[in-house]
DNA sequence: ATGAAAGCGCTAACAC
DNA sequence: GTGTTAGCGCTTTCAT
């Protein structure tokens, strides 16, 4: 079946493509009569707009790119789902690009986004360096950081109140009688990871337990790195009665490795949508997390707003 | 920063856009000298191709659409991740469209895919009716069904061997001494769901336990439907000592509701990548599931192959 | 080996 | 209220 174009509709009706275009784009300068005829013909002929053509001409694509470490992380997948819903309501489409926390994959993702003329980018930056964010700024596409921000820097962002989160995790452990926590977190160049540790330290500091760098073990949910990190913890000889994990994704794996007597707490509260059938504590964002706000910010910026868009989503402790 | 176009490169070098285009597309009819100069200039000027323009002209977009019920289902998210990796290697990009099992959302997804000139579609069909698949056929975009197939019909597909899966689940329950299983599955218009039940029935039939329609309870992982289905099971008065759930996504939720003495088994074996810290049995695909094969099939069809592409991925029982 | 030119389908500026 | 026209950036055909 040949693809129907504006021209086909115009010819059939004896009007010009401009007229048809105006009708289909809801530009209200066409007589009700022609309008109805165009609408009817478009429907009957099964017209489907060619976004490539529209985008080439108009410079807008009604597409955004979502650049994230890993869609298979349940927390991220859920946020993406929420974003996609809102996007649909606004007649937008998303392209999802995974970086696996890799700098060059992230760079390629940004290039891909550009080459597809996306109107905006939501990005959870790998943060190993700032080169990619600088590059992102040079291409002049509106963007909002999601889930991670830079301590200094002029990027707009929406993320969890991670320091508070770390504190809540610490207070929960303290309430359980724990005095020797360790932290198995994401790499130290990831702000979010550092902030959570900072909050944890401050909670324990209040009861006179001082945590240092030796209580911070780095990992990533890739491959068997988490198991390796846990083995590193054991090998280090550091004593512990509890573990704070950077995310539930990591916490779950740790819970499969650790004796039951050790308290484990994670972040993200994925149980709010994934019903994991075992007791588990987690610090997560209130409400629906950053999805809605991030998209609102991005749309604002696409619409030309120059305001600063920064927001910390409040967190709380969840027990499942 | 102004976007660099082929024209900019051509002008700077005193050649034509056609020449530049050939070089950048690797069409080997340009002298090594010009080729190197073009490549150098493109790199230095930070050229990023405009896919909208290329797509408009060539009819190809190097984009595929992935139409799925719900990206927040961990099993799906993981398969998508694998697909996205392969896509990247082939210089393709994916747009992800969630249907929530809704017919009209699915229809819209297909239209979106068309309007973006995708080269192919991977779709896990909602199956409430066949209208959308018929529509998909009329638009003449190569497509492959993933995870669900139609008993009759000429669509290509890659999915799990669901009947065998159901049988394995049944045999496992039997080995545990269960004699009164019930099935909490996806709607009966979903082939996959029916096939799994069929396999379950045949396993129990062999030991003289006949299951009927009253042992089949419908649900969906949306909202609190699973809890409702479980309440329906209780209200029905049907006796049971075990539950077979359509997916781990559903099984996990059921495990939070059911007494510990009841055996629960799900499908998908999400534990292979999501380390859920509790004992759980599941029937899942061997290897990496349908991701690789589905994409291979789709690429084949995009390349013009007319062969039939149908494949059942083998399944096995996982105990975690 | 390179140039010239057409045209993909659409939007937008302007003319009538 | 509708027609006319240019042109977005690219690929592709044909000429040289």
JSON list of N, CA, C and O in Angstrom, two decimals, chain B residues 138-185:
[
{"chain": "B", "resi": 138, "resn": "UNK", "atom": "N", "xyz": [-0.83, -4.17, 6.66]},
{"chain": "B", "resi": 138, "resn": "UNK", "atom": "CA", "xyz": [-1.14, -3.24, 5.55]},
{"chain": "B", "resi": 138, "resn": "UNK", "atom": "C", "xyz": [-0.09, -2.15, 5.41]},
{"chain": "B", "resi": 138, "resn": "UNK", "atom": "O", "xyz": [0.11, -1.64, 4.32]},
{"chain": "B", "resi": 139, "resn": "UNK", "atom": "N", "xyz": [0.57, -1.78, 6.51]},
{"chain": "B", "resi": 139, "resn": "UNK", "atom": "CA", "xyz": [1.56, -0.72, 6.39]},
{"chain": "B", "resi": 139, "resn": "UNK", "atom": "C", "xyz": [2.88, -1.22, 5.82]},
{"chain": "B", "resi": 139, "resn": "UNK", "atom": "O", "xyz": [3.77, -0.44, 5.52]},
{"chain": "B", "resi": 140, "resn": "UNK", "atom": "N", "xyz": [2.98, -2.53, 5.70]},
{"chain": "B", "resi": 140, "resn": "UNK", "atom": "CA", "xyz": [4.13, -3.13, 5.02]},
{"chain": "B", "resi": 140, "resn": "UNK", "atom": "C", "xyz": [5.49, -2.78, 5.60]},
{"chain": "B", "resi": 140, "resn": "UNK", "atom": "O", "xyz": [6.45, -2.58, 4.85]},
{"chain": "B", "resi": 141, "resn": "UNK", "atom": "N", "xyz": [5.56, -2.74, 6.91]},
{"chain": "B", "resi": 141, "resn": "UNK", "atom": "CA", "xyz": [6.86, -2.60, 7.57]},
{"chain": "B", "resi": 141, "resn": "UNK", "atom": "C", "xyz": [7.22, -3.99, 8.09]},
{"chain": "B", "resi": 141, "resn": "UNK", "atom": "O", "xyz": [6.38, -4.64, 8.71]},
{"chain": "B", "resi": 142, "resn": "UNK", "atom": "N", "xyz": [8.45, -4.44, 7.83]},
{"chain": "B", "resi": 142, "resn": "UNK", "atom": "CA", "xyz": [8.86, -5.74, 8.36]},
{"chain": "B", "resi": 142, "resn": "UNK", "atom": "C", "xyz": [8.66, -5.79, 9.88]},
{"chain": "B", "resi": 142, "resn": "UNK", "atom": "O", "xyz": [8.98, -4.81, 10.56]},
{"chain": "B", "resi": 143, "resn": "UNK", "atom": "N", "xyz": [8.11, -6.87, 10.35]},
{"chain": "B", "resi": 143, "resn": "UNK", "atom": "CA", "xyz": [7.93, -6.99, 11.80]},
{"chain": "B", "resi": 143, "resn": "UNK", "atom": "C", "xyz": [8.11, -8.43, 12.24]},
{"chain": "B", "resi": 143, "resn": "UNK", "atom": "O", "xyz": [7.97, -9.36, 11.45]},
{"chain": "B", "resi": 144, "resn": "UNK", "atom": "N", "xyz": [8.44, -8.57, 13.51]},
{"chain": "B", "resi": 144, "resn": "UNK", "atom": "CA", "xyz": [8.57, -9.89, 14.12]},
{"chain": "B", "resi": 144, "resn": "UNK", "atom": "C", "xyz": [7.86, -9.83, 15.48]},
{"chain": "B", "resi": 144, "resn": "UNK", "atom": "O", "xyz": [8.05, -8.87, 16.23]},
{"chain": "B", "resi": 145, "resn": "UNK", "atom": "N", "xyz": [7.05, -10.83, 15.74]},
{"chain": "B", "resi": 145, "resn": "UNK", "atom": "CA", "xyz": [6.40, -10.90, 17.05]},
{"chain": "B", "resi": 145, "resn": "UNK", "atom": "C", "xyz": [7.40, -11.41, 18.08]},
{"chain": "B", "resi": 145, "resn": "UNK", "atom": "O", "xyz": [8.15, -12.35, 17.80]},
{"chain": "B", "resi": 146, "resn": "UNK", "atom": "N", "xyz": [7.41, -10.80, 19.24]},
{"chain": "B", "resi": 146, "resn": "UNK", "atom": "CA", "xyz": [8.31, -11.26, 20.29]},
{"chain": "B", "resi": 146, "resn": "UNK", "atom": "C", "xyz": [7.51, -11.69, 21.51]},
{"chain": "B", "resi": 146, "resn": "UNK", "atom": "O", "xyz": [6.61, -11.00, 21.96]},
{"chain": "B", "resi": 147, "resn": "UNK", "atom": "N", "xyz": [7.83, -12.88, 22.01]},
{"chain": "B", "resi": 147, "resn": "UNK", "atom": "CA", "xyz": [7.23, -13.35, 23.26]},
{"chain": "B", "resi": 147, "resn": "UNK", "atom": "C", "xyz": [5.82, -13.90, 23.14]},
{"chain": "B", "resi": 147, "resn": "UNK", "atom": "O", "xyz": [5.35, -14.59, 24.03]},
{"chain": "B", "resi": 148, "resn": "UNK", "atom": "N", "xyz": [5.13, -13.56, 22.07]},
{"chain": "B", "resi": 148, "resn": "UNK", "atom": "CA", "xyz": [3.77, -14.07, 21.88]},
{"chain": "B", "resi": 148, "resn": "UNK", "atom": "C", "xyz": [3.54, -14.32, 20.40]},
{"chain": "B", "resi": 148, "resn": "UNK", "atom": "O", "xyz": [3.92, -13.50, 19.58]},
{"chain": "B", "resi": 149, "resn": "UNK", "atom": "N", "xyz": [2.89, -15.42, 20.11]},
{"chain": "B", "resi": 149, "resn": "UNK", "atom": "CA", "xyz": [2.58, -15.68, 18.70]},
{"chain": "B", "resi": 149, "resn": "UNK", "atom": "C", "xyz": [1.10, -16.00, 18.57]},
{"chain": "B", "resi": 149, "resn": "UNK", "atom": "O", "xyz": [0.41, -16.21, 19.56]},
{"chain": "B", "resi": 150, "resn": "UNK", "atom": "N", "xyz": [0.62, -16.04, 17.36]},
{"chain": "B", "resi": 150, "resn": "UNK", "atom": "CA", "xyz": [-0.76, -16.42, 17.11]},
{"chain": "B", "resi": 150, "resn": "UNK", "atom": "C", "xyz": [-0.79, -17.88, 16.66]},
{"chain": "B", "resi": 150, "resn": "UNK", "atom": "O", "xyz": [0.00, -18.28, 15.80]},
{"chain": "B", "resi": 151, "resn": "UNK", "atom": "N", "xyz": [-1.68, -18.66, 17.23]},
{"chain": "B", "resi": 151, "resn": "UNK", "atom": "CA", "xyz": [-1.76, -20.08, 16.89]},
{"chain": "B", "resi": 151, "resn": "UNK", "atom": "C", "xyz": [-1.90, -20.25, 15.38]},
{"chain": "B", "resi": 151, "resn": "UNK", "atom": "O", "xyz": [-1.22, -21.04, 14.76]},
{"chain": "B", "resi": 152, "resn": "UNK", "atom": "N", "xyz": [-2.82, -19.49, 14.80]},
{"chain": "B", "resi": 152, "resn": "UNK", "atom": "CA", "xyz": [-2.89, -19.48, 13.35]},
{"chain": "B", "resi": 152, "resn": "UNK", "atom": "C", "xyz": [-2.48, -18.08, 12.91]},
{"chain": "B", "resi": 152, "resn": "UNK", "atom": "O", "xyz": [-2.66, -17.12, 13.62]},
{"chain": "B", "resi": 153, "resn": "UNK", "atom": "N", "xyz": [-1.99, -17.99, 11.72]},
{"chain": "B", "resi": 153, "resn": "UNK", "atom": "CA", "xyz": [-1.58, -16.68, 11.26]},
{"chain": "B", "resi": 153, "resn": "UNK", "atom": "C", "xyz": [-0.23, -16.76, 10.63]},
{"chain": "B", "resi": 153, "resn": "UNK", "atom": "O", "xyz": [0.52, -17.71, 10.87]},
{"chain": "B", "resi": 154, "resn": "UNK", "atom": "N", "xyz": [0.08, -15.79, 9.83]},
{"chain": "B", "resi": 154, "resn": "UNK", "atom": "CA", "xyz": [1.29, -15.87, 9.05]},
{"chain": "B", "resi": 154, "resn": "UNK", "atom": "C", "xyz": [2.37, -14.92, 9.55]},
{"chain": "B", "resi": 154, "resn": "UNK", "atom": "O", "xyz": [3.28, -14.57, 8.83]},
{"chain": "B", "resi": 155, "resn": "UNK", "atom": "N", "xyz": [2.25, -14.52, 10.80]},
{"chain": "B", "resi": 155, "resn": "UNK", "atom": "CA", "xyz": [3.27, -13.63, 11.33]},
{"chain": "B", "resi": 155, "resn": "UNK", "atom": "C", "xyz": [4.51, -14.40, 11.75]},
{"chain": "B", "resi": 155, "resn": "UNK", "atom": "O", "xyz": [4.41, -15.50, 12.29]},
{"chain": "B", "resi": 156, "resn": "UNK", "atom": "N", "xyz": [5.65, -13.82, 11.54]},
{"chain": "B", "resi": 156, "resn": "UNK", "atom": "CA", "xyz": [6.88, -14.40, 12.04]},
{"chain": "B", "resi": 156, "resn": "UNK", "atom": "C", "xyz": [6.99, -14.10, 13.53]},
{"chain": "B", "resi": 156, "resn": "UNK", "atom": "O", "xyz": [6.47, -13.09, 13.99]},
{"chain": "B", "resi": 157, "resn": "UNK", "atom": "N", "xyz": [7.66, -14.96, 14.25]},
{"chain": "B", "resi": 157, "resn": "UNK", "atom": "CA", "xyz": [7.75, -14.75, 15.69]},
{"chain": "B", "resi": 157, "resn": "UNK", "atom": "C", "xyz": [8.97, -15.44, 16.29]},
{"chain": "B", "resi": 157, "resn": "UNK", "atom": "O", "xyz": [9.54, -16.35, 15.71]},
{"chain": "B", "resi": 158, "resn": "UNK", "atom": "N", "xyz": [9.31, -14.98, 17.47]},
{"chain": "B", "resi": 158, "resn": "UNK", "atom": "CA", "xyz": [10.26, -15.69, 18.33]},
{"chain": "B", "resi": 158, "resn": "UNK", "atom": "C", "xyz": [9.66, -15.67, 19.71]},
{"chain": "B", "resi": 158, "resn": "UNK", "atom": "O", "xyz": [9.41, -14.59, 20.26]},
{"chain": "B", "resi": 159, "resn": "UNK", "atom": "N", "xyz": [9.36, -16.82, 20.26]},
{"chain": "B", "resi": 159, "resn": "UNK", "atom": "CA", "xyz": [8.90, -16.81, 21.64]},
{"chain": "B", "resi": 159, "resn": "UNK", "atom": "C", "xyz": [9.32, -18.07, 22.35]},
{"chain": "B", "resi": 159, "resn": "UNK", "atom": "O", "xyz": [9.94, -18.96, 21.78]},
{"chain": "B", "resi": 160, "resn": "UNK", "atom": "N", "xyz": [9.01, -18.11, 23.63]},
{"chain": "B", "resi": 160, "resn": "UNK", "atom": "CA", "xyz": [9.40, -19.25, 24.44]},
{"chain": "B", "resi": 160, "resn": "UNK", "atom": "C", "xyz": [8.52, -20.44, 24.08]},
{"chain": "B", "resi": 160, "resn": "UNK", "atom": "O", "xyz": [7.41, -20.28, 23.58]},
{"chain": "B", "resi": 161, "resn": "UNK", "atom": "N", "xyz": [9.03, -21.62, 24.34]},
{"chain": "B", "resi": 161, "resn": "UNK", "atom": "CA", "xyz": [8.23, -22.82, 24.16]},
{"chain": "B", "resi": 161, "resn": "UNK", "atom": "C", "xyz": [7.30, -22.92, 25.36]},
{"chain": "B", "resi": 161, "resn": "UNK", "atom": "O", "xyz": [7.58, -23.59, 26.35]},
{"chain": "B", "resi": 162, "resn": "UNK", "atom": "N", "xyz": [6.17, -22.24, 25.24]},
{"chain": "B", "resi": 162, "resn": "UNK", "atom": "CA", "xyz": [5.32, -22.05, 26.41]},
{"chain": "B", "resi": 162, "resn": "UNK", "atom": "C", "xyz": [4.62, -23.31, 26.88]},
{"chain": "B", "resi": 162, "resn": "UNK", "atom": "O", "xyz": [4.45, -23.52, 28.08]},
{"chain": "B", "resi": 163, "resn": "UNK", "atom": "N", "xyz": [4.24, -24.15, 25.95]},
{"chain": "B", "resi": 163, "resn": "UNK", "atom": "CA", "xyz": [3.56, -25.36, 26.39]},
{"chain": "B", "resi": 163, "resn": "UNK", "atom": "C", "xyz": [4.53, -26.23, 27.19]},
{"chain": "B", "resi": 163, "resn": "UNK", "atom": "O", "xyz": [4.20, -26.73, 28.26]},
{"chain": "B", "resi": 164, "resn": "UNK", "atom": "N", "xyz": [5.73, -26.37, 26.66]},
{"chain": "B", "resi": 164, "resn": "UNK", "atom": "CA", "xyz": [6.75, -27.11, 27.41]},
{"chain": "B", "resi": 164, "resn": "UNK", "atom": "C", "xyz": [6.99, -26.46, 28.76]},
{"chain": "B", "resi": 164, "resn": "UNK", "atom": "O", "xyz": [7.13, -27.13, 29.78]},
{"chain": "B", "resi": 165, "resn": "UNK", "atom": "N", "xyz": [7.01, -25.15, 28.75]},
{"chain": "B", "resi": 165, "resn": "UNK", "atom": "CA", "xyz": [7.22, -24.42, 29.99]},
{"chain": "B", "resi": 165, "resn": "UNK", "atom": "C", "xyz": [6.15, -24.77, 31.02]},
{"chain": "B", "resi": 165, "resn": "UNK", "atom": "O", "xyz": [6.45, -25.02, 32.19]},
{"chain": "B", "resi": 166, "resn": "UNK", "atom": "N", "xyz": [4.91, -24.79, 30.58]},
{"chain": "B", "resi": 166, "resn": "UNK", "atom": "CA", "xyz": [3.82, -25.13, 31.47]},
{"chain": "B", "resi": 166, "resn": "UNK", "atom": "C", "xyz": [3.99, -26.54, 32.02]},
{"chain": "B", "resi": 166, "resn": "UNK", "atom": "O", "xyz": [3.74, -26.81, 33.21]},
{"chain": "B", "resi": 167, "resn": "UNK", "atom": "N", "xyz": [4.44, -27.44, 31.15]},
{"chain": "B", "resi": 167, "resn": "UNK", "atom": "CA", "xyz": [4.64, -28.81, 31.56]},
{"chain": "B", "resi": 167, "resn": "UNK", "atom": "C", "xyz": [5.75, -28.90, 32.62]},
{"chain": "B", "resi": 167, "resn": "UNK", "atom": "O", "xyz": [5.60, -29.56, 33.64]},
{"chain": "B", "resi": 168, "resn": "UNK", "atom": "N", "xyz": [6.84, -28.19, 32.37]},
{"chain": "B", "resi": 168, "resn": "UNK", "atom": "CA", "xyz": [7.94, -28.20, 33.34]},
{"chain": "B", "resi": 168, "resn": "UNK", "atom": "C", "xyz": [7.48, -27.68, 34.70]},
{"chain": "B", "resi": 168, "resn": "UNK", "atom": "O", "xyz": [7.84, -28.22, 35.75]},
{"chain": "B", "resi": 169, "resn": "UNK", "atom": "N", "xyz": [6.69, -26.62, 34.66]},
{"chain": "B", "resi": 169, "resn": "UNK", "atom": "CA", "xyz": [6.17, -26.06, 35.91]},
{"chain": "B", "resi": 169, "resn": "UNK", "atom": "C", "xyz": [5.33, -27.12, 36.62]},
{"chain": "B", "resi": 169, "resn": "UNK", "atom": "O", "xyz": [5.46, -27.33, 37.83]},
{"chain": "B", "resi": 170, "resn": "UNK", "atom": "N", "xyz": [4.49, -27.79, 35.85]},
{"chain": "B", "resi": 170, "resn": "UNK", "atom": "CA", "xyz": [3.64, -28.83, 36.42]},
{"chain": "B", "resi": 170, "resn": "UNK", "atom": "C", "xyz": [4.45, -29.96, 37.01]},
{"chain": "B", "resi": 170, "resn": "UNK", "atom": "O", "xyz": [4.21, -30.40, 38.15]},
{"chain": "B", "resi": 171, "resn": "UNK", "atom": "N", "xyz": [5.44, -30.40, 36.27]},
{"chain": "B", "resi": 171, "resn": "UNK", "atom": "CA", "xyz": [6.27, -31.51, 36.76]},
{"chain": "B", "resi": 171, "resn": "UNK", "atom": "C", "xyz": [7.01, -31.15, 38.04]},
{"chain": "B", "resi": 171, "resn": "UNK", "atom": "O", "xyz": [7.16, -31.97, 38.94]},
{"chain": "B", "resi": 172, "resn": "UNK", "atom": "N", "xyz": [7.42, -29.90, 38.09]},
{"chain": "B", "resi": 172, "resn": "UNK", "atom": "CA", "xyz": [8.11, -29.46, 39.31]},
{"chain": "B", "resi": 172, "resn": "UNK", "atom": "C", "xyz": [7.17, -29.51, 40.51]},
{"chain": "B", "resi": 172, "resn": "UNK", "atom": "O", "xyz": [7.51, -30.02, 41.58]},
{"chain": "B", "resi": 173, "resn": "UNK", "atom": "N", "xyz": [5.96, -29.03, 40.30]},
{"chain": "B", "resi": 173, "resn": "UNK", "atom": "CA", "xyz": [4.98, -29.04, 41.40]},
{"chain": "B", "resi": 173, "resn": "UNK", "atom": "C", "xyz": [4.67, -30.47, 41.82]},
{"chain": "B", "resi": 173, "resn": "UNK", "atom": "O", "xyz": [4.58, -30.77, 43.02]},
{"chain": "B", "resi": 174, "resn": "UNK", "atom": "N", "xyz": [4.53, -31.33, 40.83]},
{"chain": "B", "resi": 174, "resn": "UNK", "atom": "CA", "xyz": [4.24, -32.74, 41.13]},
{"chain": "B", "resi": 174, "resn": "UNK", "atom": "C", "xyz": [5.37, -33.33, 41.97]},
{"chain": "B", "resi": 174, "resn": "UNK", "atom": "O", "xyz": [5.15, -34.02, 42.96]},
{"chain": "B", "resi": 175, "resn": "UNK", "atom": "N", "xyz": [6.60, -33.00, 41.58]},
{"chain": "B", "resi": 175, "resn": "UNK", "atom": "CA", "xyz": [7.76, -33.53, 42.32]},
{"chain": "B", "resi": 175, "resn": "UNK", "atom": "C", "xyz": [7.78, -33.02, 43.76]},
{"chain": "B", "resi": 175, "resn": "UNK", "atom": "O", "xyz": [8.40, -33.62, 44.63]},
{"chain": "B", "resi": 176, "resn": "UNK", "atom": "N", "xyz": [7.12, -31.91, 43.97]},
{"chain": "B", "resi": 176, "resn": "UNK", "atom": "CA", "xyz": [7.06, -31.36, 45.33]},
{"chain": "B", "resi": 176, "resn": "UNK", "atom": "C", "xyz": [5.86, -31.92, 46.10]},
{"chain": "B", "resi": 176, "resn": "UNK", "atom": "O", "xyz": [5.58, -31.51, 47.22]},
{"chain": "B", "resi": 177, "resn": "UNK", "atom": "N", "xyz": [5.12, -32.77, 45.43]},
{"chain": "B", "resi": 177, "resn": "UNK", "atom": "CA", "xyz": [3.98, -33.38, 46.11]},
{"chain": "B", "resi": 177, "resn": "UNK", "atom": "C", "xyz": [2.67, -32.63, 45.94]},
{"chain": "B", "resi": 177, "resn": "UNK", "atom": "O", "xyz": [1.67, -32.97, 46.56]},
{"chain": "B", "resi": 178, "resn": "UNK", "atom": "N", "xyz": [2.66, -31.62, 45.12]},
{"chain": "B", "resi": 178, "resn": "UNK", "atom": "CA", "xyz": [1.42, -30.85, 44.92]},
{"chain": "B", "resi": 178, "resn": "UNK", "atom": "C", "xyz": [0.46, -31.62, 44.03]},
{"chain": "B", "resi": 178, "resn": "UNK", "atom": "O", "xyz": [0.86, -32.29, 43.08]},
{"chain": "B", "resi": 179, "resn": "UNK", "atom": "N", "xyz": [-0.82, -31.52, 44.36]},
{"chain": "B", "resi": 179, "resn": "UNK", "atom": "CA", "xyz": [-1.84, -32.21, 43.57]},
{"chain": "B", "resi": 179, "resn": "UNK", "atom": "C", "xyz": [-2.98, -31.28, 43.19]},
{"chain": "B", "resi": 179, "resn": "UNK", "atom": "O", "xyz": [-3.89, -31.66, 42.46]},
{"chain": "B", "resi": 180, "resn": "UNK", "atom": "N", "xyz": [-2.97, -30.09, 43.75]},
{"chain": "B", "resi": 180, "resn": "UNK", "atom": "CA", "xyz": [-4.09, -29.17, 43.50]},
{"chain": "B", "resi": 180, "resn": "UNK", "atom": "C", "xyz": [-3.60, -27.80, 43.05]},
{"chain": "B", "resi": 180, "resn": "UNK", "atom": "O", "xyz": [-3.70, -26.82, 43.80]},
{"chain": "B", "resi": 181, "resn": "UNK", "atom": "N", "xyz": [-3.08, -27.73, 41.86]},
{"chain": "B", "resi": 181, "resn": "UNK", "atom": "CA", "xyz": [-2.55, -26.44, 41.40]},
{"chain": "B", "resi": 181, "resn": "UNK", "atom": "C", "xyz": [-3.67, -25.57, 40.84]},
{"chain": "B", "resi": 181, "resn": "UNK", "atom": "O", "xyz": [-4.69, -26.08, 40.37]},
{"chain": "B", "resi": 182, "resn": "UNK", "atom": "N", "xyz": [-3.46, -24.28, 40.92]},
{"chain": "B", "resi": 182, "resn": "UNK", "atom": "CA", "xyz": [-4.29, -23.36, 40.13]},
{"chain": "B", "resi": 182, "resn": "UNK", "atom": "C", "xyz": [-3.35, -22.47, 39.33]},
{"chain": "B", "resi": 182, "resn": "UNK", "atom": "O", "xyz": [-2.16, -22.35, 39.64]},
{"chain": "B", "resi": 183, "resn": "UNK", "atom": "N", "xyz": [-3.91, -21.86, 38.33]},
{"chain": "B", "resi": 183, "resn": "UNK", "atom": "CA", "xyz": [-3.11, -21.03, 37.42]},
{"chain": "B", "resi": 183, "resn": "UNK", "atom": "C", "xyz": [-3.62, -19.60, 37.48]},
{"chain": "B", "resi": 183, "resn": "UNK", "atom": "O", "xyz": [-4.81, -19.36, 37.29]},
{"chain": "B", "resi": 184, "resn": "UNK", "atom": "N", "xyz": [-2.74, -18.68, 37.79]},
{"chain": "B", "resi": 184, "resn": "UNK", "atom": "CA", "xyz": [-3.12, -17.27, 37.72]},
{"chain": "B", "resi": 184, "resn": "UNK", "atom": "C", "xyz": [-2.37, -16.69, 36.53]},
{"chain": "B", "resi": 184, "resn": "UNK", "atom": "O", "xyz": [-1.18, -16.41, 36.59]},
{"chain": "B", "resi": 185, "resn": "UNK", "atom": "N", "xyz": [-3.10, -16.58, 35.44]},
{"chain": "B", "resi": 185, "resn": "UNK", "atom": "CA", "xyz": [-2.44, -16.25, 34.19]},
{"chain": "B", "resi": 185, "resn": "UNK", "atom": "C", "xyz": [-2.92, -14.95, 33.58]},
{"chain": "B", "resi": 185, "resn": "UNK", "atom": "O", "xyz": [-3.81, -14.29, 34.10]}
]
